[in-house]
Tab-separated table of C-alpha atoms in Angstrom:
chain	number	residue	atom	x	y	z
A	87	MET	CA	259.008	63.875	73.062
A	88	LYS	CA	261.844	61.730	74.415
A	89	LEU	CA	263.914	61.513	77.579
A	90	PHE	CA	267.595	62.447	77.744
A	91	ASP	CA	270.530	61.265	79.884
A	92	CYS	CA	272.449	64.306	81.125
A	93	HIS	CA	275.491	62.454	82.497
A	94	THR	CA	277.275	59.326	81.255
A	95	HIS	CA	280.750	57.907	80.738
A	96	LEU	CA	280.057	56.209	77.415
A	97	SER	CA	283.476	57.370	76.200
A	98	GLU	CA	284.835	54.357	78.099
A	99	TYR	CA	283.216	52.050	75.536
A	100	SER	CA	284.197	51.202	71.967
A	101	ASP	CA	282.487	52.992	69.085
A	102	SER	CA	280.366	49.949	68.258
A	103	ASP	CA	279.331	49.506	71.894
A	104	VAL	CA	278.333	53.170	72.094
A	105	ASN	CA	276.161	52.806	69.021
A	106	ASP	CA	274.462	49.683	70.412
A	107	ILE	CA	273.909	51.340	73.800
A	108	LEU	CA	272.335	54.413	72.245
A	109	THR	CA	270.176	52.298	69.929
A	110	ARG	CA	268.812	50.439	72.970
A	111	ALA	CA	268.227	53.821	74.598
A	112	GLU	CA	266.267	55.101	71.619
A	113	GLU	CA	264.119	51.978	71.657
A	114	SER	CA	263.312	52.785	75.310
A	115	GLY	CA	262.404	56.395	74.579
A	116	VAL	CA	265.745	58.008	75.464
A	117	ALA	CA	266.994	60.223	72.639
A	118	GLY	CA	270.646	60.557	73.593
A	119	ALA	CA	273.213	61.465	76.230
A	120	ILE	CA	275.875	63.863	77.404
A	121	LEU	CA	279.323	62.283	77.784
A	122	ALA	CA	281.319	63.622	80.722
A	123	GLY	CA	285.048	64.190	80.404
A	124	THR	CA	287.197	63.061	83.333
A	125	THR	CA	290.680	63.737	81.913
A	126	ILE	CA	292.060	65.641	78.938
A	127	GLU	CA	292.176	62.427	76.940
A	128	SER	CA	288.675	61.284	77.859
A	129	THR	CA	287.357	64.750	77.060
A	130	LYS	CA	288.885	64.500	73.597
A	131	ARG	CA	287.220	61.102	73.220
A	132	CYS	CA	283.855	62.590	74.254
A	133	ILE	CA	284.222	65.291	71.623
A	134	GLU	CA	285.261	62.764	68.995
A	135	LEU	CA	282.157	60.666	69.640
A	136	SER	CA	279.867	63.703	69.735
A	137	THR	CA	281.203	64.838	66.367
A	138	SER	CA	280.317	61.529	64.740
A	139	ASP	CA	276.918	60.829	66.350
A	140	PRO	CA	274.105	63.402	66.646
A	141	ARG	CA	272.673	61.588	69.681
A	142	ILE	CA	275.724	62.613	71.714
A	143	PHE	CA	276.861	65.877	73.288
A	144	ALA	CA	280.176	66.373	75.063
A	145	GLY	CA	281.310	67.608	78.444
A	146	VAL	CA	284.749	69.019	79.235
A	147	GLY	CA	286.413	68.440	82.573
A	148	ILE	CA	288.964	66.834	84.827
A	149	HIS	CA	287.372	64.707	87.548
A	150	PRO	CA	288.770	65.324	91.046
A	151	SER	CA	289.782	61.669	91.408
A	152	ASP	CA	291.799	61.885	88.180
A	153	ILE	CA	293.986	64.800	89.267
A	154	ARG	CA	297.649	63.821	89.215
A	155	GLU	CA	299.495	67.151	89.566
A	156	PRO	CA	298.800	70.838	90.252
A	157	ILE	CA	297.000	72.595	87.443
A	158	THR	CA	299.274	74.353	84.953
A	159	PRO	CA	298.646	77.162	82.447
A	160	ALA	CA	299.029	74.564	79.679
A	161	THR	CA	296.287	72.375	81.177
A	162	TYR	CA	294.018	75.392	81.599
A	163	ASP	CA	294.584	76.480	77.992
A	164	THR	CA	293.893	72.962	76.715
A	165	LEU	CA	290.620	72.761	78.642
A	166	MET	CA	289.662	76.178	77.336
A	167	LEU	CA	290.355	75.133	73.764
A	168	LEU	CA	288.341	71.923	74.169
A	169	ALA	CA	285.451	73.874	75.687
A	170	GLU	CA	285.197	75.919	72.494
A	171	HIS	CA	284.153	72.900	70.418
A	172	PRO	CA	280.574	73.271	69.098
A	173	THR	CA	279.348	69.908	70.459
A	174	VAL	CA	280.463	70.782	74.007
A	175	ILE	CA	277.472	71.925	76.060
A	176	VAL	CA	278.635	71.496	79.702
A	177	MET	CA	281.661	71.570	81.980
A	178	SER	CA	281.561	68.032	83.319
A	179	GLU	CA	282.728	66.243	85.349
A	180	ILE	CA	284.315	68.648	87.814
A	181	GLY	CA	284.088	68.959	91.583
A	182	LEU	CA	285.472	67.673	94.872
A	183	ASP	CA	285.961	64.212	96.353
A	184	ASP	CA	286.818	63.283	99.930
A	185	ILE	CA	286.982	59.493	99.834
A	186	GLU	CA	290.060	57.736	101.191
A	187	GLY	CA	292.972	58.130	98.809
A	188	ALA	CA	291.537	61.168	97.036
A	189	PRO	CA	294.016	63.776	95.739
A	190	CYS	CA	295.070	66.699	97.918
A	191	ARG	CA	292.061	68.885	98.715
A	192	GLN	CA	293.896	72.122	97.920
A	193	ILE	CA	294.811	70.903	94.440
A	194	GLN	CA	291.255	69.675	93.888
A	195	GLU	CA	290.005	73.142	94.769
A	196	GLU	CA	292.445	74.762	92.342
A	197	TYR	CA	291.128	72.590	89.521
A	198	LEU	CA	287.515	73.228	90.463
A	199	ILE	CA	287.971	76.995	90.602
A	200	ALA	CA	289.869	77.052	87.302
A	201	GLN	CA	287.197	74.980	85.586
A	202	ILE	CA	284.415	77.153	86.977
A	203	GLU	CA	286.243	80.116	85.441
A	204	ILE	CA	286.319	78.372	82.060
A	205	ALA	CA	282.609	77.578	82.342
A	206	LYS	CA	281.857	81.240	83.041
A	207	ARG	CA	284.039	82.410	80.157
A	208	MET	CA	282.341	79.967	77.774
A	209	ASN	CA	278.845	80.294	79.294
A	210	LEU	CA	278.642	76.531	79.881
A	211	PRO	CA	276.452	74.953	82.583
A	212	ILE	CA	278.374	73.026	85.236
A	213	ILE	CA	277.559	69.432	86.159
A	214	TYR	CA	279.491	69.009	89.379
A	215	HIS	CA	280.653	66.022	91.409
A	216	SER	CA	280.476	66.095	95.204
A	217	ARG	CA	281.339	63.000	97.201
A	218	MET	CA	281.436	63.573	100.952
A	219	THR	CA	282.085	67.297	100.393
A	220	TYR	CA	278.708	68.858	101.223
A	221	PRO	CA	278.174	71.537	102.433
A	222	TYR	CA	281.742	72.753	101.851
A	223	ILE	CA	281.588	72.562	98.045
A	224	LEU	CA	278.616	74.908	98.090
A	225	ASP	CA	280.811	77.621	99.619
A	226	ILE	CA	283.214	77.354	96.684
A	227	LEU	CA	280.390	77.390	94.138
A	228	ARG	CA	278.953	80.458	95.857
A	229	ASN	CA	282.275	82.276	96.201
A	230	GLU	CA	283.136	81.646	92.549
A	231	GLN	CA	279.635	82.681	91.428
A	232	ALA	CA	279.230	79.377	89.615
A	233	GLY	CA	275.480	79.860	89.661
A	234	GLU	CA	275.921	82.376	86.849
A	235	CYS	CA	276.297	79.348	84.586
A	236	GLY	CA	273.773	77.125	86.297
A	237	GLY	CA	273.969	73.376	85.870
A	238	ALA	CA	273.248	70.353	88.012
A	239	ALA	CA	274.315	68.530	91.152
A	240	HIS	CA	275.405	65.204	89.653
A	241	TYR	CA	274.083	61.880	91.064
A	242	PHE	CA	272.433	63.674	93.960
A	243	GLN	CA	271.831	61.667	97.134
A	244	GLY	CA	271.698	64.442	99.730
A	245	ASP	CA	268.906	65.653	102.002
A	246	ILE	CA	266.207	68.242	101.399
A	247	ASN	CA	268.191	71.059	103.005
A	248	THR	CA	271.189	70.380	100.769
A	249	ALA	CA	268.970	70.171	97.688
A	250	LYS	CA	267.395	73.495	98.586
A	251	LYS	CA	270.819	75.143	98.909
A	252	CYS	CA	271.897	73.734	95.524
A	253	ILE	CA	268.800	75.181	93.891
A	254	GLU	CA	269.281	78.534	95.588
A	255	LEU	CA	272.772	78.653	94.066
A	256	GLY	CA	271.363	78.006	90.599
A	257	PHE	CA	271.822	74.239	90.250
A	258	ASP	CA	269.235	71.612	89.412
A	259	ILE	CA	269.099	68.231	91.141
A	260	SER	CA	270.280	65.371	88.920
A	261	LEU	CA	268.669	62.035	89.736
A	262	ALA	CA	269.873	58.554	88.867
A	263	ARG	CA	268.957	54.971	89.795
A	264	PRO	CA	269.608	55.414	93.558
A	265	LEU	CA	266.180	57.080	93.544
A	266	LEU	CA	264.657	53.627	93.048
A	267	ARG	CA	265.968	52.315	96.364
A	268	MET	CA	266.438	55.331	98.676
A	269	PRO	CA	263.305	56.431	100.590
A	270	ASP	CA	265.059	59.586	101.853
A	271	LEU	CA	265.884	60.618	98.284
A	272	GLN	CA	262.295	59.936	97.282
A	273	GLU	CA	261.254	62.422	99.981
A	274	VAL	CA	263.603	64.993	98.442
A	275	VAL	CA	261.964	64.473	95.050
A	276	ARG	CA	258.523	64.839	96.617
A	277	TYR	CA	259.615	68.236	97.944
A	278	ILE	CA	261.578	69.644	94.980
A	279	PRO	CA	259.604	71.345	92.156
A	280	MET	CA	259.755	69.502	88.825
A	281	GLU	CA	261.464	72.430	87.102
A	282	HIS	CA	264.570	71.792	89.215
A	283	LEU	CA	264.955	68.086	88.388
A	284	VAL	CA	267.028	66.472	85.633
A	285	LEU	CA	267.809	62.821	84.917
A	286	GLU	CA	270.981	60.795	84.403
A	287	THR	CA	272.464	57.307	84.725
A	288	ASP	CA	276.215	57.925	85.214
A	289	SER	CA	276.639	54.943	82.858
A	290	TYR	CA	280.084	53.361	82.600
A	291	PRO	CA	281.423	49.825	82.040
A	292	GLN	CA	280.470	47.916	85.213
A	293	THR	CA	282.869	45.035	84.825
A	294	SER	CA	282.349	43.918	88.418
A	295	LYS	CA	278.808	42.835	87.559
A	296	LYS	CA	278.542	39.239	86.421
A	297	HIS	CA	276.040	39.776	83.620
A	298	ARG	CA	276.453	42.393	80.903
A	299	THR	CA	272.695	42.902	80.718
A	300	SER	CA	272.698	44.247	84.282
A	301	TRP	CA	275.017	47.156	83.488
A	302	THR	CA	273.401	50.575	83.817
A	303	GLU	CA	272.836	52.272	80.455
A	304	PRO	CA	271.062	55.446	79.250
A	305	ARG	CA	267.939	53.345	78.604
A	306	HIS	CA	267.534	53.166	82.375
A	307	VAL	CA	266.721	56.877	82.497
A	308	LYS	CA	263.170	55.751	81.807
A	309	GLU	CA	263.096	53.871	85.133
A	310	VAL	CA	264.203	57.024	86.949
A	311	ALA	CA	261.594	59.097	85.113
A	312	GLN	CA	258.878	56.580	86.007
A	313	ALA	CA	259.935	56.772	89.653
A	314	VAL	CA	259.716	60.571	89.587
A	315	ALA	CA	256.270	60.363	87.979
A	316	SER	CA	255.055	57.962	90.676
A	317	ILE	CA	256.435	60.081	93.513
A	318	LYS	CA	254.994	63.294	92.078
A	319	GLY	CA	251.665	61.760	91.079
A	320	ILE	CA	252.045	62.914	87.474
A	321	THR	CA	252.438	61.160	84.144
A	322	LEU	CA	255.630	59.915	82.547
A	323	GLU	CA	254.898	62.271	79.652
A	324	GLU	CA	254.910	65.259	82.025
A	325	VAL	CA	258.266	64.194	83.476
A	326	THR	CA	259.650	63.704	79.984
A	327	GLU	CA	258.516	67.124	78.812
A	328	GLN	CA	259.870	68.931	81.889
A	329	THR	CA	263.248	67.203	82.124
């Protein structure tokens, strides 16, 4: 039994880098990863990599921060076509973002709703992005019946009440390395049943870090799993089997 990274951006690396990263992951007990699409082009890259490496699965999506224009029928049709590929197992990364400089909220919502519709048509779980948009994003997920597909709240750092509402809507709580340093998030994990937890790293090239060895990679899922085990008072093997 091995761990798995449910959300990465390994498509931003070269083919050889991806192979090395996943080899290091395997050596740490992490079998593979899902690659999240953030644009049409990155989604195609995710699919390309997933076709050539059995350790990889692909996500389809346009990230809210990467929206450049209102959604068009052509964009919708392209996303739909990409979502039909056999190595695609999630709609990811889609959602809402409210940081300074983020695209128009109305257009973000149009993309989110359209991509939820594709997920429902293709029966794909949704891994959604929410930065400074709780609890509002939950209203959209509820109104669009996104819970029919299920999925996960990506890189969750909210409180217990928010986590409970996510779960009630049909979404698991996706944990990453912030769990190692956030006592409030550790309290959330203490409260949430294991069957509603999944693990990720959100790995991408962290060029701002001085040393390459300090970049987050899928191998670090093991650290997150060990933290969950410690908080829950269970074994790493139990966390591995459940997640």
